Amino acid sequence: MSGHSKWHNIQAKKGKADAARGKLFTKIGRELAVAAKGNPNPATNSKLADISAKAKAANMPNDNIERSIKKAAGELGDKEFKELTYEGYGVGGSAVIISTLTDNINRTASEVRSTMSKFGGSLGTTGSVSYMFDNRGLIVVEKTMSEDEIMDLALEAGAEDVLTQEDVYEIYTEPAAFSQVRTFLEGKGLEFLQAEISMIPQNKITLDPAKLETFKKMLERLEENDDVQDVYHNVDMPEEDDEEE
C-alpha cells in the first residue's frame, strides 16, 4: 500500500494469490491486536474502530478481524509493540515514509536501512521528507451517486474535500475528524474501498523507466517486511504498473 490514491494497490492485492492476501491480513491483524490491547471494544475505542474499517475495506473476513482483536489479551501477552516512522530517499530523489509496528526496534531499523541502501536509497532524519506530505484521512468509495450527492454527504459528515477520479470518489478529512466522518458515512450505508489516515504527497515526481523499476523493487522488498505496515512516497506510478504490484 503505497503512495497517493493507494486504493489501486489495495484492489490489486485483493486479486493476488492467497499468500499475498494473507500477508496483508497479517499486517492489519497486528494493527488490530495492538489497538485492542487494553480496550477490545470498538464502540469505545475509536482507534480500533478506525482500523476495523480499514480491515473491512481490504476485504478482511469478519472472523479474522474478531480473532485479531482477541489476540490482544492472549498471544500478544506482555510483548510491547512500538509504532515507529522512518523517513528517507529512494532513487532519483524520491521521498519515502515508512510506517512500522515492531517489537524489536534494532532489527526493524537495520532491515529498513539495508533495504533502502540496496536499491540506491538512504534513511534520513526525522522531518527530512515528511514536510512534503500532508497527514490526512482518506476514504475511497465507488461512484454509486452523483458528485453533488457525495459532496453534500461528505461536507455534512465534516470532511474537507472530495476529489472525483475515473471510477471512485476520494474523500479527505483532517486526521482528528476521520473517525467522525467514517462513522457518519457508514451510517449512510456507504461501503469503503479504502479507509485510513494516510500521508498524501503534496507533489509527485516522475522517474525514468530504469529508476522506476528499481524504486518498485525497493517498495516490494519493504512491503514484504513483517514489521512494515505502510509505505508512502511521492513517485508517480503509472496505473498499469499499479495493477502489476
Short mmCIF file of C-alpha atoms in Angstrom, two decimals:
data_model
loop_
_atom_site.label_atom_id
_atom_site.label_comp_id
_atom_site.label_asym_id
_atom_site.label_seq_id
_atom_site.Cartn_x
_atom_site.Cartn_y
_atom_site.Cartn_z
CA MET A 1 0.00 0.00 0.00
CA SER A 2 1.92 2.98 -1.15
CA GLY A 3 1.54 6.50 -2.44
CA HIS A 4 -1.41 8.74 -3.21
CA SER A 5 -4.74 7.13 -4.05
CA LYS A 6 -3.47 3.81 -2.78
CA TRP A 7 -6.78 2.09 -3.44
CA HIS A 8 -5.42 0.93 -6.81
CA ASN A 9 -2.76 -1.07 -5.00
CA ILE A 10 -5.24 -2.41 -2.46
CA GLN A 11 -7.52 -3.56 -5.27
CA ALA A 12 -4.57 -5.27 -6.93
CA LYS A 13 -3.67 -7.03 -3.72
CA LYS A 14 -7.22 -8.36 -3.41
CA GLY A 15 -6.72 -10.19 -6.68
CA LYS A 16 -3.36 -11.68 -5.79
CA ALA A 17 -2.63 -15.18 -4.53
CA ASP A 18 -3.83 -16.20 -1.07
CA ALA A 19 -0.29 -15.83 0.26
CA ALA A 20 -0.17 -12.15 -0.68
CA ARG A 21 -3.62 -11.50 0.78
CA GLY A 22 -2.57 -13.39 3.88
CA LYS A 23 0.43 -11.09 4.26
CA LEU A 24 -1.81 -8.01 4.08
CA PHE A 25 -4.27 -9.51 6.58
CA THR A 26 -1.41 -10.37 8.94
CA LYS A 27 -0.22 -6.76 8.95
CA ILE A 28 -3.70 -5.35 9.56
CA GLY A 29 -4.29 -8.09 12.14
CA ARG A 30 -1.29 -6.90 14.12
CA GLU A 31 -2.61 -3.33 13.99
CA LEU A 32 -5.97 -4.55 15.27
CA ALA A 33 -4.42 -6.54 18.11
CA VAL A 34 -2.21 -3.67 19.25
CA ALA A 35 -5.08 -1.16 19.05
CA ALA A 36 -7.35 -3.52 21.02
CA LYS A 37 -4.91 -4.04 23.86
CA GLY A 38 -6.49 -2.58 26.99
CA ASN A 39 -9.86 -1.98 25.34
CA PRO A 40 -11.16 -4.53 22.80
CA ASN A 41 -14.48 -2.71 22.33
CA PRO A 42 -14.59 -0.67 19.08
CA ALA A 43 -17.64 1.19 20.39
CA THR A 44 -15.45 2.92 22.99
CA ASN A 45 -12.05 2.58 21.25
CA SER A 46 -12.08 4.87 18.22
CA LYS A 47 -8.64 3.78 17.00
CA LEU A 48 -9.75 0.15 16.99
CA ALA A 49 -12.93 1.14 15.14
CA ASP A 50 -10.88 3.00 12.51
CA ILE A 51 -8.55 0.04 11.93
CA SER A 52 -11.55 -2.31 11.75
CA ALA A 53 -12.89 -0.12 8.94
CA LYS A 54 -9.50 -0.31 7.21
CA ALA A 55 -9.63 -4.12 7.53
CA LYS A 56 -13.13 -4.34 6.06
CA ALA A 57 -12.12 -2.08 3.16
CA ALA A 58 -9.30 -4.54 2.42
CA ASN A 59 -11.87 -7.39 2.35
CA MET A 60 -10.55 -8.94 5.56
CA PRO A 61 -13.14 -11.51 6.76
CA ASN A 62 -15.01 -10.69 9.97
CA ASP A 63 -13.71 -13.90 11.58
CA ASN A 64 -10.14 -12.70 11.02
CA ILE A 65 -10.95 -9.30 12.49
CA GLU A 66 -12.51 -10.81 15.61
CA ARG A 67 -9.63 -13.26 16.01
CA SER A 68 -7.08 -10.45 15.76
CA ILE A 69 -8.88 -8.46 18.45
CA LYS A 70 -8.91 -11.49 20.76
CA LYS A 71 -5.15 -11.79 20.32
CA ALA A 72 -4.75 -8.52 22.22
CA ALA A 73 -5.37 -10.26 25.51
CA GLY A 74 -3.81 -13.58 24.56
CA GLU A 75 -0.97 -14.04 22.11
CA LEU A 76 0.46 -10.54 22.47
CA GLY A 77 0.81 -11.07 26.22
CA ASP A 78 3.47 -8.74 27.58
CA LYS A 79 5.02 -8.18 24.14
CA GLU A 80 5.45 -4.47 23.61
CA PHE A 81 4.92 -3.17 20.07
CA LYS A 82 6.04 0.33 19.13
CA GLU A 83 4.83 2.44 16.21
CA LEU A 84 7.87 3.97 14.53
CA THR A 85 8.14 6.03 11.37
CA TYR A 86 11.24 6.24 9.18
CA GLU A 87 11.88 8.87 6.52
CA GLY A 88 14.31 8.76 3.65
CA TYR A 89 15.06 8.92 -0.04
CA GLY A 90 14.77 6.42 -2.87
CA VAL A 91 16.43 6.66 -6.28
CA GLY A 92 16.03 9.88 -8.24
CA GLY A 93 15.45 11.98 -5.13
CA SER A 94 12.14 10.28 -4.37
CA ALA A 95 10.73 10.81 -0.88
CA VAL A 96 9.67 7.81 1.22
CA ILE A 97 7.93 7.48 4.59
CA ILE A 98 7.84 4.03 6.18
CA SER A 99 5.37 3.28 8.96
CA THR A 100 6.31 0.30 11.15
CA LEU A 101 4.93 -1.65 14.09
CA THR A 102 7.69 -3.59 15.83
CA ASP A 103 8.71 -5.42 18.99
CA ASN A 104 12.41 -5.08 18.08
CA ILE A 105 13.48 -1.57 17.11
CA ASN A 106 17.09 -2.50 16.28
CA ARG A 107 16.00 -5.28 13.91
CA THR A 108 13.49 -3.08 12.11
CA ALA A 109 15.82 -0.09 11.74
CA SER A 110 18.61 -2.32 10.42
CA GLU A 111 16.36 -4.07 7.89
CA VAL A 112 14.77 -0.83 6.64
CA ARG A 113 18.18 0.85 6.28
CA SER A 114 19.64 -2.18 4.49
CA THR A 115 16.71 -2.45 2.04
CA MET A 116 16.83 1.22 1.11
CA SER A 117 20.58 1.14 0.65
CA LYS A 118 20.41 -1.96 -1.56
CA PHE A 119 18.16 -0.13 -4.03
CA GLY A 120 20.03 3.18 -4.12
CA GLY A 121 18.16 4.88 -1.29
CA SER A 122 19.06 6.09 2.19
CA LEU A 123 17.41 6.79 5.52
CA GLY A 124 17.10 10.43 6.52
CA THR A 125 16.47 12.19 9.79
CA THR A 126 13.05 12.83 11.28
CA GLY A 127 11.40 15.60 9.27
CA SER A 128 13.70 15.19 6.28
CA VAL A 129 10.85 14.39 3.85
CA SER A 130 7.62 14.49 5.88
CA TYR A 131 7.23 18.20 5.13
CA MET A 132 6.48 17.16 1.54
CA PHE A 133 3.39 15.22 2.69
CA ASP A 134 0.07 16.06 4.35
CA ASN A 135 -1.33 13.80 7.05
CA ARG A 136 -4.99 13.34 6.11
CA GLY A 137 -7.82 10.92 6.49
CA LEU A 138 -8.71 9.25 3.19
CA ILE A 139 -11.91 7.38 2.43
CA VAL A 140 -12.42 5.95 -1.06
CA VAL A 141 -15.87 4.90 -2.30
CA GLU A 142 -17.24 3.70 -5.62
CA LYS A 143 -19.32 6.04 -7.75
CA THR A 144 -22.79 4.95 -6.66
CA MET A 145 -24.17 8.51 -6.53
CA SER A 146 -23.70 11.87 -8.22
CA GLU A 147 -20.86 14.28 -7.43
CA ASP A 148 -23.33 16.69 -5.81
CA GLU A 149 -24.77 13.94 -3.60
CA ILE A 150 -21.39 12.66 -2.37
CA MET A 151 -20.16 16.22 -1.82
CA ASP A 152 -23.24 17.09 0.26
CA LEU A 153 -22.86 13.91 2.32
CA ALA A 154 -19.13 14.39 2.85
CA LEU A 155 -19.45 18.02 3.92
CA GLU A 156 -22.34 17.17 6.25
CA ALA A 157 -20.11 14.49 7.78
CA GLY A 158 -17.34 17.03 8.39
CA ALA A 159 -14.96 16.15 5.54
CA GLU A 160 -12.60 18.71 4.00
CA ASP A 161 -12.85 17.85 0.33
CA VAL A 162 -13.97 15.32 -2.29
CA LEU A 163 -11.94 14.53 -5.40
CA THR A 164 -13.57 12.77 -8.33
CA GLN A 165 -11.42 10.13 -10.03
CA GLU A 166 -12.30 8.00 -13.03
CA ASP A 167 -14.35 5.42 -11.14
CA VAL A 168 -14.17 6.42 -7.47
CA TYR A 169 -14.59 9.36 -5.11
CA GLU A 170 -11.76 10.24 -2.71
CA ILE A 171 -13.00 11.88 0.48
CA TYR A 172 -10.40 13.77 2.53
CA THR A 173 -10.59 14.71 6.20
CA GLU A 174 -8.48 16.23 8.94
CA PRO A 175 -6.95 13.34 10.95
CA ALA A 176 -8.91 14.38 14.04
CA ALA A 177 -12.20 14.28 12.09
CA PHE A 178 -11.57 10.93 10.38
CA SER A 179 -13.50 8.76 12.88
CA GLN A 180 -16.47 11.12 12.84
CA VAL A 181 -16.63 11.24 9.03
CA ARG A 182 -16.14 7.49 8.68
CA THR A 183 -18.89 6.72 11.21
CA PHE A 184 -21.30 9.14 9.54
CA LEU A 185 -20.75 7.70 6.06
CA GLU A 186 -21.03 4.13 7.35
CA GLY A 187 -24.35 5.12 8.89
CA LYS A 188 -25.48 6.25 5.44
CA GLY A 189 -24.72 2.79 4.06
CA LEU A 190 -21.54 3.62 2.13
CA GLU A 191 -19.01 0.84 1.65
CA PHE A 192 -15.34 1.77 1.50
CA LEU A 193 -12.60 0.67 -0.89
CA GLN A 194 -10.13 2.32 1.44
CA ALA A 195 -10.47 3.96 4.84
CA GLU A 196 -7.41 5.11 6.76
CA ILE A 197 -5.29 8.04 7.84
CA SER A 198 -2.61 8.41 5.20
CA MET A 199 0.39 10.53 4.21
CA ILE A 200 -0.54 12.28 0.96
CA PRO A 201 2.31 13.77 -1.14
CA GLN A 202 1.88 17.46 -1.98
CA ASN A 203 3.57 16.90 -5.35
CA LYS A 204 4.68 13.85 -7.33
CA ILE A 205 7.87 13.22 -9.27
CA THR A 206 8.36 11.13 -12.41
CA LEU A 207 11.23 8.64 -12.60
CA ASP A 208 12.75 7.31 -15.80
CA PRO A 209 11.88 3.64 -16.53
CA ALA A 210 15.10 2.19 -15.08
CA LYS A 211 14.86 4.15 -11.85
CA LEU A 212 11.13 3.43 -11.59
CA GLU A 213 11.87 -0.30 -11.81
CA THR A 214 14.47 0.00 -9.04
CA PHE A 215 12.09 2.04 -6.92
CA LYS A 216 9.31 -0.54 -7.34
CA LYS A 217 11.69 -3.31 -6.26
CA MET A 218 12.55 -1.34 -3.12
CA LEU A 219 8.86 -0.83 -2.35
CA GLU A 220 8.17 -4.52 -2.84
CA ARG A 221 11.04 -5.52 -0.52
CA LEU A 222 9.94 -3.05 2.15
CA GLU A 223 6.34 -4.24 2.00
CA GLU A 224 7.50 -7.86 2.37
CA ASN A 225 8.94 -6.93 5.78
CA ASP A 226 6.57 -8.09 8.55
CA ASP A 227 7.34 -5.00 10.64
CA VAL A 228 6.41 -2.55 7.85
CA GLN A 229 2.75 -1.54 7.91
CA ASP A 230 2.63 1.14 5.20
CA VAL A 231 4.98 2.82 2.75
CA TYR A 232 4.13 6.30 1.45
CA HIS A 233 6.00 8.01 -1.38
CA ASN A 234 5.82 10.82 -3.94
CA VAL A 235 6.57 8.83 -7.10
CA ASP A 236 4.06 8.90 -9.93
CA MET A 237 3.07 5.28 -10.54
CA PRO A 238 1.51 4.59 -13.95
CA GLU A 239 -1.83 2.85 -13.46
CA GLU A 240 -0.80 -0.24 -15.38
CA ASP A 241 2.12 -0.63 -13.00
CA ASP A 242 -0.19 -0.39 -10.01
CA GLU A 243 -2.11 -3.38 -11.29
CA GLU A 244 1.05 -5.44 -11.53
CA GLU A 245 2.11 -4.79 -7.94
#
